[in-house]
Amino acid sequence: MAGVLVVGGATRIAGSFGIPPYLIGATPVVLGTSMPELATTLVAVFRGHDDVGVGTLLGSNVFNALFEVGVAATITPIVISGAALWIALAAGVVVVACVWPGRQQVLGRARGVALILLSALTTALLTVFAG
C-alpha cells in the first residue's frame, strides 16, 4: 500500500514539473516498489535472522532481473541503451566487490554506506547518460 502511494504521488508531482519519465522510474518508483523488501529485511536482521534478510534481498533482485524482465521482454521488446547497459554492468561488478564476504564474513557499515552511495551514483549516471 505504501508503495502505491509513493509511486502515485511522486509520479504526479514529478510529471507536473516536467521531470523525465526515466527519472521518475529510477527514483520514486524504485523506492516505492522496494519498500516491502526493505521492511522484510530490516525486521529479519533486527530479529537476528541475517540469512533471511540477505536471502530476501538477493532473491527479490534475482527475480526482478531475470523473471520480470524476461516476462516483459517476452511480451514486448525492451529497448536498452548501450550507456545504460554499461553503467548497470559496472555497478553490478562494484556491488559484488562490496558484498563479497571477507575473512570476518560481515557486511559492516562502511560497505553499507558504499552500497548506498553506489546506488545514488548509479542513478545519477543513468539519468545523465541514459535517461
Short mmCIF file of the N, C-alpha and C atoms (twelve columns), coordinates in Angstrom:
data_MODEL
# 
_entry.id   MODEL 
# 
loop_
_atom_site.group_PDB 
_atom_site.id 
_atom_site.type_symbol 
_atom_site.label_atom_id 
_atom_site.label_alt_id 
_atom_site.label_comp_id 
_atom_site.label_asym_id 
_atom_site.label_seq_id 
_atom_site.Cartn_x 
_atom_site.Cartn_y 
_atom_site.Cartn_z 
_atom_site.pdbx_PDB_model_num 
ATOM 1   N N  . MET A 1   0.823  -1.192  0.000   1 
ATOM 2   C CA . MET A 1   0.000  0.000   0.000   1 
ATOM 3   C C  . MET A 1   0.869  1.260   0.000   1 
ATOM 4   N N  . ALA A 2   1.923  1.259   0.840   1 
ATOM 5   C CA . ALA A 2   2.811  2.422   0.885   1 
ATOM 6   C C  . ALA A 2   3.478  2.634   -0.463  1 
ATOM 7   N N  . GLY A 3   3.849  1.528   -1.119  1 
ATOM 8   C CA . GLY A 3   4.472  1.628   -2.434  1 
ATOM 9   C C  . GLY A 3   3.561  2.290   -3.443  1 
ATOM 10  N N  . VAL A 4   2.285  1.952   -3.407  1 
ATOM 11  C CA . VAL A 4   1.308  2.544   -4.328  1 
ATOM 12  C C  . VAL A 4   1.211  4.049   -4.095  1 
ATOM 13  N N  . LEU A 5   1.163  4.453   -2.833  1 
ATOM 14  C CA . LEU A 5   1.066  5.879   -2.510  1 
ATOM 15  C C  . LEU A 5   2.320  6.634   -2.927  1 
ATOM 16  N N  . VAL A 6   3.497  6.065   -2.638  1 
ATOM 17  C CA . VAL A 6   4.755  6.721   -3.004  1 
ATOM 18  C C  . VAL A 6   4.852  6.865   -4.516  1 
ATOM 19  N N  . VAL A 7   4.600  5.787   -5.227  1 
ATOM 20  C CA . VAL A 7   4.720  5.808   -6.686  1 
ATOM 21  C C  . VAL A 7   3.711  6.769   -7.304  1 
ATOM 22  N N  . GLY A 8   2.455  6.665   -6.903  1 
ATOM 23  C CA . GLY A 8   1.424  7.530   -7.472  1 
ATOM 24  C C  . GLY A 8   1.666  9.001   -7.196  1 
ATOM 25  N N  . GLY A 9   1.968  9.322   -5.951  1 
ATOM 26  C CA . GLY A 9   2.213  10.716  -5.580  1 
ATOM 27  C C  . GLY A 9   3.435  11.291  -6.268  1 
ATOM 28  N N  . ALA A 10  4.517  10.545  -6.251  1 
ATOM 29  C CA . ALA A 10  5.756  11.031  -6.861  1 
ATOM 30  C C  . ALA A 10  5.597  11.200  -8.366  1 
ATOM 31  N N  . THR A 11  4.904  10.296  -8.984  1 
ATOM 32  C CA . THR A 11  4.702  10.379  -10.428 1 
ATOM 33  C C  . THR A 11  3.898  11.619  -10.797 1 
ATOM 34  N N  . ARG A 12  2.839  11.894  -10.050 1 
ATOM 35  C CA . ARG A 12  2.021  13.087  -10.332 1 
ATOM 36  C C  . ARG A 12  2.812  14.372  -10.090 1 
ATOM 37  N N  . ILE A 13  3.529  14.427  -8.982  1 
ATOM 38  C CA . ILE A 13  4.305  15.633  -8.666  1 
ATOM 39  C C  . ILE A 13  5.400  15.845  -9.702  1 
ATOM 40  N N  . ALA A 14  6.163  14.791  -9.991  1 
ATOM 41  C CA . ALA A 14  7.261  14.914  -10.952 1 
ATOM 42  C C  . ALA A 14  6.736  15.276  -12.338 1 
ATOM 43  N N  . GLY A 15  5.636  14.656  -12.738 1 
ATOM 44  C CA . GLY A 15  5.058  14.954  -14.043 1 
ATOM 45  C C  . GLY A 15  4.637  16.402  -14.177 1 
ATOM 46  N N  . SER A 16  4.116  16.976  -13.102 1 
ATOM 47  C CA . SER A 16  3.686  18.373  -13.155 1 
ATOM 48  C C  . SER A 16  4.869  19.331  -13.274 1 
ATOM 49  N N  . PHE A 17  6.063  18.879  -12.888 1 
ATOM 50  C CA . PHE A 17  7.260  19.708  -13.008 1 
ATOM 51  C C  . PHE A 17  8.047  19.405  -14.278 1 
ATOM 52  N N  . GLY A 18  7.530  18.514  -15.110 1 
ATOM 53  C CA . GLY A 18  8.208  18.188  -16.362 1 
ATOM 54  C C  . GLY A 18  9.443  17.319  -16.191 1 
ATOM 55  N N  . ILE A 19  9.505  16.551  -15.118 1 
ATOM 56  C CA . ILE A 19  10.649 15.672  -14.881 1 
ATOM 57  C C  . ILE A 19  10.528 14.466  -15.809 1 
ATOM 58  N N  . PRO A 20  11.631 14.055  -16.451 1 
ATOM 59  C CA . PRO A 20  11.577 12.953  -17.418 1 
ATOM 60  C C  . PRO A 20  11.055 11.652  -16.809 1 
ATOM 61  N N  . PRO A 21  10.305 10.872  -17.589 1 
ATOM 62  C CA . PRO A 21  9.759  9.606   -17.093 1 
ATOM 63  C C  . PRO A 21  10.831 8.649   -16.565 1 
ATOM 64  N N  . TYR A 22  12.011 8.624   -17.223 1 
ATOM 65  C CA . TYR A 22  13.067 7.721   -16.752 1 
ATOM 66  C C  . TYR A 22  13.438 8.034   -15.310 1 
ATOM 67  N N  . LEU A 23  13.588 9.319   -15.011 1 
ATOM 68  C CA . LEU A 23  13.976 9.711   -13.657 1 
ATOM 69  C C  . LEU A 23  12.889 9.348   -12.655 1 
ATOM 70  N N  . ILE A 24  11.642 9.445   -13.061 1 
ATOM 71  C CA . ILE A 24  10.543 9.036   -12.181 1 
ATOM 72  C C  . ILE A 24  10.638 7.536   -11.913 1 
ATOM 73  N N  . GLY A 25  10.918 6.767   -12.959 1 
ATOM 74  C CA . GLY A 25  11.039 5.324   -12.797 1 
ATOM 75  C C  . GLY A 25  12.263 4.915   -12.009 1 
ATOM 76  N N  . ALA A 26  13.331 5.688   -12.124 1 
ATOM 77  C CA . ALA A 26  14.587 5.335   -11.458 1 
ATOM 78  C C  . ALA A 26  14.611 5.719   -9.989  1 
ATOM 79  N N  . THR A 27  13.722 6.585   -9.554  1 
ATOM 80  C CA . THR A 27  13.774 7.006   -8.152  1 
ATOM 81  C C  . THR A 27  12.505 6.674   -7.382  1 
ATOM 82  N N  . PRO A 28  11.412 7.440   -7.500  1 
ATOM 83  C CA . PRO A 28  10.263 7.137   -6.638  1 
ATOM 84  C C  . PRO A 28  9.640  5.775   -6.904  1 
ATOM 85  N N  . VAL A 29  9.605  5.351   -8.161  1 
ATOM 86  C CA . VAL A 29  9.016  4.046   -8.447  1 
ATOM 87  C C  . VAL A 29  9.873  2.940   -7.840  1 
ATOM 88  N N  . VAL A 30  11.184 3.047   -8.008  1 
ATOM 89  C CA . VAL A 30  12.086 2.049   -7.418  1 
ATOM 90  C C  . VAL A 30  11.957 2.049   -5.904  1 
ATOM 91  N N  . LEU A 31  11.939 3.221   -5.309  1 
ATOM 92  C CA . LEU A 31  11.793 3.301   -3.851  1 
ATOM 93  C C  . LEU A 31  10.464 2.699   -3.407  1 
ATOM 94  N N  . GLY A 32  9.408  3.034   -4.114  1 
ATOM 95  C CA . GLY A 32  8.087  2.536   -3.730  1 
ATOM 96  C C  . GLY A 32  7.959  1.034   -3.848  1 
ATOM 97  N N  . THR A 33  8.505  0.479   -4.912  1 
ATOM 98  C CA . THR A 33  8.387  -0.966  -5.094  1 
ATOM 99  C C  . THR A 33  9.393  -1.745  -4.262  1 
ATOM 100 N N  . SER A 34  10.411 -1.068  -3.739  1 
ATOM 101 C CA . SER A 34  11.418 -1.751  -2.915  1 
ATOM 102 C C  . SER A 34  11.099 -1.721  -1.425  1 
ATOM 103 N N  . MET A 35  10.123 -0.937  -1.025  1 
ATOM 104 C CA . MET A 35  9.797  -0.817  0.400   1 
ATOM 105 C C  . MET A 35  9.438  -2.149  1.068   1 
ATOM 106 N N  . PRO A 36  8.651  -3.016  0.429   1 
ATOM 107 C CA . PRO A 36  8.346  -4.293  1.098   1 
ATOM 108 C C  . PRO A 36  9.600  -5.132  1.380   1 
ATOM 109 N N  . GLU A 37  10.522 -5.191  0.413   1 
ATOM 110 C CA . GLU A 37  11.758 -5.944  0.632   1 
ATOM 111 C C  . GLU A 37  12.593 -5.312  1.736   1 
ATOM 112 N N  . LEU A 38  12.664 -3.983  1.738   1 
ATOM 113 C CA . LEU A 38  13.430 -3.297  2.775   1 
ATOM 114 C C  . LEU A 38  12.839 -3.567  4.147   1 
ATOM 115 N N  . ALA A 39  11.526 -3.479  4.269   1 
ATOM 116 C CA . ALA A 39  10.869 -3.734  5.557   1 
ATOM 117 C C  . ALA A 39  11.112 -5.168  6.020   1 
ATOM 118 N N  . THR A 40  10.961 -6.126  5.119   1 
ATOM 119 C CA . THR A 40  11.187 -7.533  5.467   1 
ATOM 120 C C  . THR A 40  12.626 -7.761  5.900   1 
ATOM 121 N N  . THR A 41  13.555 -7.173  5.180   1 
ATOM 122 C CA . THR A 41  14.972 -7.335  5.505   1 
ATOM 123 C C  . THR A 41  15.298 -6.729  6.858   1 
ATOM 124 N N  . LEU A 42  14.815 -5.523  7.114   1 
ATOM 125 C CA . LEU A 42  15.103 -4.872  8.396   1 
ATOM 126 C C  . LEU A 42  14.530 -5.656  9.569   1 
ATOM 127 N N  . VAL A 43  13.302 -6.124  9.436   1 
ATOM 128 C CA . VAL A 43  12.694 -6.918  10.513  1 
ATOM 129 C C  . VAL A 43  13.506 -8.185  10.745  1 
ATOM 130 N N  . ALA A 44  13.883 -8.871  9.678   1 
ATOM 131 C CA . ALA A 44  14.653 -10.109 9.812   1 
ATOM 132 C C  . ALA A 44  15.999 -9.853  10.480  1 
ATOM 133 N N  . VAL A 45  16.697 -8.810  10.058  1 
ATOM 134 C CA . VAL A 45  18.014 -8.509  10.622  1 
ATOM 135 C C  . VAL A 45  17.897 -8.100  12.086  1 
ATOM 136 N N  . PHE A 46  16.921 -7.259  12.411  1 
ATOM 137 C CA . PHE A 46  16.739 -6.844  13.810  1 
ATOM 138 C C  . PHE A 46  16.372 -8.010  14.716  1 
ATOM 139 N N  . ARG A 47  15.762 -9.041  14.153  1 
ATOM 140 C CA . ARG A 47  15.406 -10.227 14.941  1 
ATOM 141 C C  . ARG A 47  16.515 -11.277 14.941  1 
ATOM 142 N N  . GLY A 48  17.655 -10.927 14.340  1 
ATOM 143 C CA . GLY A 48  18.790 -11.836 14.346  1 
ATOM 144 C C  . GLY A 48  18.787 -12.877 13.243  1 
ATOM 145 N N  . HIS A 49  17.951 -12.698 12.246  1 
ATOM 146 C CA . HIS A 49  17.872 -13.646 11.133  1 
ATOM 147 C C  . HIS A 49  18.513 -13.026 9.890   1 
ATOM 148 N N  . ASP A 50  19.812 -12.784 9.985   1 
ATOM 149 C CA . ASP A 50  20.526 -12.139 8.883   1 
ATOM 150 C C  . ASP A 50  20.373 -12.900 7.573   1 
ATOM 151 N N  . ASP A 51  20.381 -14.240 7.656   1 
ATOM 152 C CA . ASP A 51  20.276 -15.048 6.445   1 
ATOM 153 C C  . ASP A 51  18.948 -14.825 5.727   1 
ATOM 154 N N  . VAL A 52  17.881 -14.639 6.480   1 
ATOM 155 C CA . VAL A 52  16.572 -14.362 5.870   1 
ATOM 156 C C  . VAL A 52  16.600 -12.990 5.199   1 
ATOM 157 N N  . GLY A 53  17.199 -12.012 5.865   1 
ATOM 158 C CA . GLY A 53  17.295 -10.672 5.291   1 
ATOM 159 C C  . GLY A 53  18.075 -10.656 3.993   1 
ATOM 160 N N  . VAL A 54  19.236 -11.290 4.007   1 
ATOM 161 C CA . VAL A 54  20.063 -11.331 2.798   1 
ATOM 162 C C  . VAL A 54  19.362 -12.142 1.710   1 
ATOM 163 N N  . GLY A 55  18.758 -13.244 2.094   1 
ATOM 164 C CA . GLY A 55  18.030 -14.064 1.122   1 
ATOM 165 C C  . GLY A 55  16.886 -13.312 0.469   1 
ATOM 166 N N  . THR A 56  16.185 -12.506 1.250   1 
ATOM 167 C CA . THR A 56  15.084 -11.704 0.710   1 
ATOM 168 C C  . THR A 56  15.602 -10.726 -0.336  1 
ATOM 169 N N  . LEU A 57  16.673 -10.029 -0.003  1 
ATOM 170 C CA . LEU A 57  17.225 -9.056  -0.945  1 
ATOM 171 C C  . LEU A 57  17.764 -9.721  -2.199  1 
ATOM 172 N N  . LEU A 58  18.559 -10.760 -2.016  1 
ATOM 173 C CA . LEU A 58  19.131 -11.429 -3.185  1 
ATOM 174 C C  . LEU A 58  18.042 -12.078 -4.031  1 
ATOM 175 N N  . GLY A 59  17.113 -12.741 -3.369  1 
ATOM 176 C CA . GLY A 59  16.034 -13.403 -4.100  1 
ATOM 177 C C  . GLY A 59  15.179 -12.431 -4.887  1 
ATOM 178 N N  . SER A 60  14.812 -11.308 -4.270  1 
ATOM 179 C CA . SER A 60  13.960 -10.347 -4.975  1 
ATOM 180 C C  . SER A 60  14.706 -9.697  -6.131  1 
ATOM 181 N N  . ASN A 61  15.989 -9.440  -5.962  1 
ATOM 182 C CA . ASN A 61  16.750 -8.820  -7.048  1 
ATOM 183 C C  . ASN A 61  16.989 -9.779  -8.205  1 
ATOM 184 N N  . VAL A 62  17.280 -11.028 -7.894  1 
ATOM 185 C CA . VAL A 62  17.443 -12.019 -8.959  1 
ATOM 186 C C  . VAL A 62  16.113 -12.197 -9.691  1 
ATOM 187 N N  . PHE A 63  15.023 -12.265 -8.931  1 
ATOM 188 C CA . PHE A 63  13.697 -12.405 -9.536  1 
ATOM 189 C C  . PHE A 63  13.393 -11.213 -10.436 1 
ATOM 190 N N  . ASN A 64  13.639 -9.999  -9.936  1 
ATOM 191 C CA . ASN A 64  13.375 -8.798  -10.734 1 
ATOM 192 C C  . ASN A 64  14.216 -8.783  -12.003 1 
ATOM 193 N N  . ALA A 65  15.498 -9.087  -11.859 1 
ATOM 194 C CA . ALA A 65  16.409 -9.005  -13.001 1 
ATOM 195 C C  . ALA A 65  16.136 -10.081 -14.045 1 
ATOM 196 N N  . LEU A 66  15.786 -11.261 -13.611 1 
ATOM 197 C CA . LEU A 66  15.624 -12.357 -14.559 1 
ATOM 198 C C  . LEU A 66  14.175 -12.587 -14.970 1 
ATOM 199 N N  . PHE A 67  13.328 -12.870 -14.010 1 
ATOM 200 C CA . PHE A 67  11.955 -13.254 -14.333 1 
ATOM 201 C C  . PHE A 67  11.127 -12.084 -14.853 1 
ATOM 202 N N  . GLU A 68  11.096 -10.984 -14.104 1 
ATOM 203 C CA . GLU A 68  10.250 -9.859  -14.511 1 
ATOM 204 C C  . GLU A 68  10.694 -9.264  -15.837 1 
ATOM 205 N N  . VAL A 69  11.999 -9.082  -16.007 1 
ATOM 206 C CA . VAL A 69  12.489 -8.553  -17.282 1 
ATOM 207 C C  . VAL A 69  12.244 -9.572  -18.392 1 
ATOM 208 N N  . GLY A 70  12.414 -10.856 -18.080 1 
ATOM 209 C CA . GLY A 70  12.145 -11.899 -19.069 1 
ATOM 210 C C  . GLY A 70  10.700 -11.911 -19.523 1 
ATOM 211 N N  . VAL A 71  9.776  -11.795 -18.587 1 
ATOM 212 C CA . VAL A 71  8.352  -11.767 -18.941 1 
ATOM 213 C C  . VAL A 71  8.045  -10.528 -19.780 1 
ATOM 214 N N  . ALA A 72  8.540  -9.376  -19.336 1 
ATOM 215 C CA . ALA A 72  8.281  -8.139  -20.084 1 
ATOM 216 C C  . ALA A 72  8.846  -8.228  -21.499 1 
ATOM 217 N N  . ALA A 73  10.068 -8.755  -21.638 1 
ATOM 218 C CA . ALA A 73  10.692 -8.868  -22.963 1 
ATOM 219 C C  . ALA A 73  9.977  -9.894  -23.833 1 
ATOM 220 N N  . THR A 74  9.383  -10.899 -23.216 1 
ATOM 221 C CA . THR A 74  8.620  -11.893 -23.973 1 
ATOM 222 C C  . THR A 74  7.354  -11.268 -24.551 1 
ATOM 223 N N  . ILE A 75  6.756  -10.370 -23.792 1 
ATOM 224 C CA . ILE A 75  5.518  -9.722  -24.229 1 
ATOM 225 C C  . ILE A 75  5.795  -8.654  -25.275 1 
ATOM 226 N N  . THR A 76  6.817  -7.845  -25.031 1 
ATOM 227 C CA . THR A 76  7.168  -6.781  -25.972 1 
ATOM 228 C C  . THR A 76  8.664  -6.499  -25.865 1 
ATOM 229 N N  . PRO A 77  9.329  -6.225  -26.983 1 
ATOM 230 C CA . PRO A 77  10.768 -5.961  -26.922 1 
ATOM 231 C C  . PRO A 77  11.087 -4.768  -26.021 1 
ATOM 232 N N  . ILE A 78  12.209 -4.859  -25.328 1 
ATOM 233 C CA . ILE A 78  12.662 -3.788  -24.446 1 
ATOM 234 C C  . ILE A 78  13.894 -3.152  -25.077 1 
ATOM 235 N N  . VAL A 79  13.858 -1.854  -25.277 1 
ATOM 236 C CA . VAL A 79  14.996 -1.136  -25.834 1 
ATOM 237 C C  . VAL A 79  15.898 -0.704  -24.684 1 
ATOM 238 N N  . ILE A 80  17.162 -1.080  -24.765 1 
ATOM 239 C CA . ILE A 80  18.128 -0.738  -23.719 1 
ATOM 240 C C  . ILE A 80  19.280 0.001   -24.381 1 
ATOM 241 N N  . SER A 81  19.612 1.179   -23.867 1 
ATOM 242 C CA . SER A 81  20.725 1.926   -24.446 1 
ATOM 243 C C  . SER A 81  22.046 1.289   -24.029 1 
ATOM 244 N N  . GLY A 82  23.041 1.441   -24.870 1 
ATOM 245 C CA . GLY A 82  24.374 0.921   -24.552 1 
ATOM 246 C C  . GLY A 82  24.923 1.536   -23.282 1 
ATOM 247 N N  . ALA A 83  24.690 2.835   -23.096 1 
ATOM 248 C CA . ALA A 83  25.183 3.511   -21.890 1 
ATOM 249 C C  . ALA A 83  24.541 2.928   -20.642 1 
ATOM 250 N N  . ALA A 84  23.238 2.700   -20.688 1 
ATOM 251 C CA . ALA A 84  22.545 2.134   -19.526 1 
ATOM 252 C C  . ALA A 84  23.080 0.750   -19.202 1 
ATOM 253 N N  . LEU A 85  23.319 -0.038  -20.231 1 
ATOM 254 C CA . LEU A 85  23.831 -1.389  -20.018 1 
ATOM 255 C C  . LEU A 85  25.210 -1.364  -19.371 1 
ATOM 256 N N  . TRP A 86  26.114 -0.539  -19.879 1 
ATOM 257 C CA . TRP A 86  27.471 -0.477  -19.322 1 
ATOM 258 C C  . TRP A 86  27.481 0.072   -17.901 1 
ATOM 259 N N  . ILE A 87  26.663 1.073   -17.639 1 
ATOM 260 C CA . ILE A 87  26.589 1.624   -16.279 1 
ATOM 261 C C  . ILE A 87  26.063 0.568   -15.319 1 
ATOM 262 N N  . ALA A 88  25.014 -0.130  -15.709 1 
ATOM 263 C CA . ALA A 88  24.438 -1.168  -14.847 1 
ATOM 264 C C  . ALA A 88  25.422 -2.311  -14.620 1 
ATOM 265 N N  . LEU A 89  26.126 -2.731  -15.663 1 
ATOM 266 C CA . LEU A 89  27.112 -3.806  -15.510 1 
ATOM 267 C C  . LEU A 89  28.260 -3.388  -14.597 1 
ATOM 268 N N  . ALA A 90  28.747 -2.159  -14.766 1 
ATOM 269 C CA . ALA A 90  29.826 -1.667  -13.899 1 
ATOM 270 C C  . ALA A 90  29.356 -1.601  -12.451 1 
ATOM 271 N N  . ALA A 91  28.151 -1.115  -12.239 1 
ATOM 272 C CA . ALA A 91  27.606 -1.057  -10.877 1 
ATOM 273 C C  . ALA A 91  27.486 -2.460  -10.299 1 
ATOM 274 N N  . GLY A 92  27.074 -3.416  -11.114 1 
ATOM 275 C CA . GLY A 92  26.958 -4.797  -10.654 1 
ATOM 276 C C  . GLY A 92  28.286 -5.371  -10.193 1 
ATOM 277 N N  . VAL A 93  29.350 -5.076  -10.920 1 
ATOM 278 C CA . VAL A 93  30.687 -5.545  -10.529 1 
ATOM 279 C C  . VAL A 93  31.089 -4.930  -9.191  1 
ATOM 280 N N  . VAL A 94  30.828 -3.642  -9.017  1 
ATOM 281 C CA . VAL A 94  31.172 -2.978  -7.752  1 
ATOM 282 C C  . VAL A 94  30.328 -3.541  -6.609  1 
ATOM 283 N N  . VAL A 95  29.065 -3.828  -6.860  1 
ATOM 284 C CA . VAL A 95  28.203 -4.426  -5.831  1 
ATOM 285 C C  . VAL A 95  28.776 -5.761  -5.377  1 
ATOM 286 N N  . VAL A 96  29.165 -6.592  -6.329  1 
ATOM 287 C CA . VAL A 96  29.746 -7.895  -5.967  1 
ATOM 288 C C  . VAL A 96  30.992 -7.695  -5.113  1 
ATOM 289 N N  . ALA A 97  31.837 -6.743  -5.478  1 
ATOM 290 C CA . ALA A 97  33.041 -6.472  -4.684  1 
ATOM 291 C C  . ALA A 97  32.682 -5.997  -3.278  1 
ATOM 292 N N  . CYS A 98  31.643 -5.189  -3.160  1 
ATOM 293 C CA . CYS A 98  31.244 -4.665  -1.845  1 
ATOM 294 C C  . CYS A 98  30.650 -5.743  -0.941  1 
ATOM 295 N N  . VAL A 99  29.910 -6.669  -1.513  1 
ATOM 296 C CA . VAL A 99  29.240 -7.664  -0.672  1 
ATOM 297 C C  . VAL A 99  30.011 -8.972  -0.561  1 
ATOM 298 N N  . TRP A 100 31.106 -9.099  -1.298  1 
ATOM 299 C CA . TRP A 100 31.896 -10.323 -1.212  1 
ATOM 300 C C  . TRP A 100 32.366 -10.493 0.226   1 
ATOM 301 N N  . PRO A 101 32.080 -11.636 0.823   1 
ATOM 302 C CA . PRO A 101 32.425 -11.798 2.240   1 
ATOM 303 C C  . PRO A 101 33.937 -11.839 2.460   1 
ATOM 304 N N  . GLY A 102 34.377 -11.060 3.398   1 
ATOM 305 C CA . GLY A 102 35.786 -11.074 3.773   1 
ATOM 306 C C  . GLY A 102 36.050 -12.191 4.760   1 
ATOM 307 N N  . ARG A 103 37.183 -12.127 5.399   1 
ATOM 308 C CA . ARG A 103 37.528 -13.158 6.384   1 
ATOM 309 C C  . ARG A 103 36.541 -13.195 7.533   1 
ATOM 310 N N  . GLN A 104 35.994 -12.044 7.877   1 
ATOM 311 C CA . GLN A 104 35.089 -11.971 9.033   1 
ATOM 312 C C  . GLN A 104 33.647 -12.307 8.669   1 
ATOM 313 N N  . GLN A 105 33.357 -12.464 7.388   1 
ATOM 314 C CA . GLN A 105 32.008 -12.801 6.922   1 
ATOM 315 C C  . GLN A 105 30.958 -11.784 7.389   1 
ATOM 316 N N  . VAL A 106 31.340 -10.509 7.441   1 
ATOM 317 C CA . VAL A 106 30.437 -9.464  7.928   1 
ATOM 318 C C  . VAL A 106 30.339 -8.352  6.890   1 
ATOM 319 N N  . LEU A 107 29.133 -7.916  6.652   1 
ATOM 320 C CA . LEU A 107 28.894 -6.750  5.812   1 
ATOM 321 C C  . LEU A 107 28.629 -5.595  6.770   1 
ATOM 322 N N  . GLY A 108 29.645 -4.769  6.996   1 
ATOM 323 C CA . GLY A 108 29.562 -3.720  8.007   1 
ATOM 324 C C  . GLY A 108 29.080 -2.387  7.467   1 
ATOM 325 N N  . ARG A 109 29.155 -1.395  8.345   1 
ATOM 326 C CA . ARG A 109 28.659 -0.050  7.999   1 
ATOM 327 C C  . ARG A 109 29.369 0.557   6.800   1 
ATOM 328 N N  . ALA A 110 30.685 0.391   6.739   1 
ATOM 329 C CA . ALA A 110 31.439 1.001   5.635   1 
ATOM 330 C C  . ALA A 110 30.953 0.471   4.290   1 
ATOM 331 N N  . ARG A 111 30.763 -0.830  4.205   1 
ATOM 332 C CA . ARG A 111 30.267 -1.405  2.952   1 
ATOM 333 C C  . ARG A 111 28.815 -0.987  2.712   1 
ATOM 334 N N  . GLY A 112 28.033 -0.892  3.769   1 
ATOM 335 C CA . GLY A 112 26.653 -0.436  3.630   1 
ATOM 336 C C  . GLY A 112 26.586 0.967   3.066   1 
ATOM 337 N N  . VAL A 113 27.418 1.855   3.604   1 
ATOM 338 C CA . VAL A 113 27.470 3.233   3.097   1 
ATOM 339 C C  . VAL A 113 27.942 3.235   1.645   1 
ATOM 340 N N  . ALA A 114 28.934 2.405   1.336   1 
ATOM 341 C CA . ALA A 114 29.427 2.325   -0.045  1 
ATOM 342 C C  . ALA A 114 28.310 1.897   -0.994  1 
ATOM 343 N N  . LEU A 115 27.489 0.950   -0.573  1 
ATOM 344 C CA . LEU A 115 26.381 0.495   -1.418  1 
ATOM 345 C C  . LEU A 115 25.331 1.588   -1.614  1 
ATOM 346 N N  . ILE A 116 25.037 2.338   -0.553  1 
ATOM 347 C CA . ILE A 116 24.074 3.443   -0.666  1 
ATOM 348 C C  . ILE A 116 24.606 4.509   -1.619  1 
ATOM 349 N N  . LEU A 117 25.886 4.856   -1.476  1 
ATOM 350 C CA . LEU A 117 26.492 5.847   -2.367  1 
ATOM 351 C C  . LEU A 117 26.531 5.341   -3.808  1 
ATOM 352 N N  . LEU A 118 26.820 4.054   -3.983  1 
ATOM 353 C CA . LEU A 118 26.823 3.472   -5.326  1 
ATOM 354 C C  . LEU A 118 25.433 3.553   -5.950  1 
ATOM 355 N N  . SER A 119 24.415 3.339   -5.154  1 
ATOM 356 C CA . SER A 119 23.047 3.442   -5.651  1 
ATOM 357 C C  . SER A 119 22.763 4.852   -6.156  1 
ATOM 358 N N  . ALA A 120 23.148 5.844   -5.368  1 
ATOM 359 C CA . ALA A 120 22.931 7.240   -5.772  1 
ATOM 360 C C  . ALA A 120 23.745 7.581   -7.020  1 
ATOM 361 N N  . LEU A 121 25.001 7.140   -7.055  1 
ATOM 362 C CA . LEU A 121 25.858 7.412   -8.209  1 
ATOM 363 C C  . LEU A 121 25.316 6.742   -9.470  1 
ATOM 364 N N  . THR A 122 24.894 5.501   -9.343  1 
ATOM 365 C CA . THR A 122 24.351 4.777   -10.492 1 
ATOM 366 C C  . THR A 122 23.100 5.471   -11.025 1 
ATOM 367 N N  . THR A 123 22.219 5.887   -10.124 1 
ATOM 368 C CA . THR A 123 21.006 6.595   -10.542 1 
ATOM 369 C C  . THR A 123 21.367 7.890   -11.261 1 
ATOM 370 N N  . ALA A 124 22.333 8.634   -10.707 1 
ATOM 371 C CA . ALA A 124 22.754 9.888   -11.338 1 
ATOM 372 C C  . ALA A 124 23.353 9.636   -12.722 1 
ATOM 373 N N  . LEU A 125 24.233 8.644   -12.824 1 
ATOM 374 C CA . LEU A 125 24.858 8.341   -14.114 1 
ATOM 375 C C  . LEU A 125 23.830 7.886   -15.147 1 
ATOM 376 N N  . LEU A 126 22.912 7.038   -14.723 1 
ATOM 377 C CA . LEU A 126 21.875 6.579   -15.648 1 
ATOM 378 C C  . LEU A 126 20.982 7.730   -16.096 1 
ATOM 379 N N  . THR A 127 20.703 8.646   -15.184 1 
ATOM 380 C CA . THR A 127 19.860 9.794   -15.523 1 
ATOM 381 C C  . THR A 127 20.556 10.698  -16.534 1 
ATOM 382 N N  . VAL A 128 21.849 10.932  -16.329 1 
ATOM 383 C CA . VAL A 128 22.593 11.828  -17.213 1 
ATOM 384 C C  . VAL A 128 22.879 11.182  -18.568 1 
ATOM 385 N N  . PHE A 129 23.364 9.934   -18.546 1 
ATOM 386 C CA . PHE A 129 23.839 9.319   -19.779 1 
ATOM 387 C C  . PHE A 129 22.840 8.417   -20.491 1 
ATOM 388 N N  . ALA A 130 21.828 7.950   -19.787 1 
ATOM 389 C CA . ALA A 130 20.909 7.010   -20.425 1 
ATOM 390 C C  . ALA A 130 19.449 7.419   -20.285 1 
ATOM 391 N N  . GLY A 131 19.188 8.544   -19.607 1 
ATOM 392 C CA . GLY A 131 17.816 8.944   -19.320 1 
ATOM 393 C C  . GLY A 131 17.092 9.534   -20.426 1 
# 
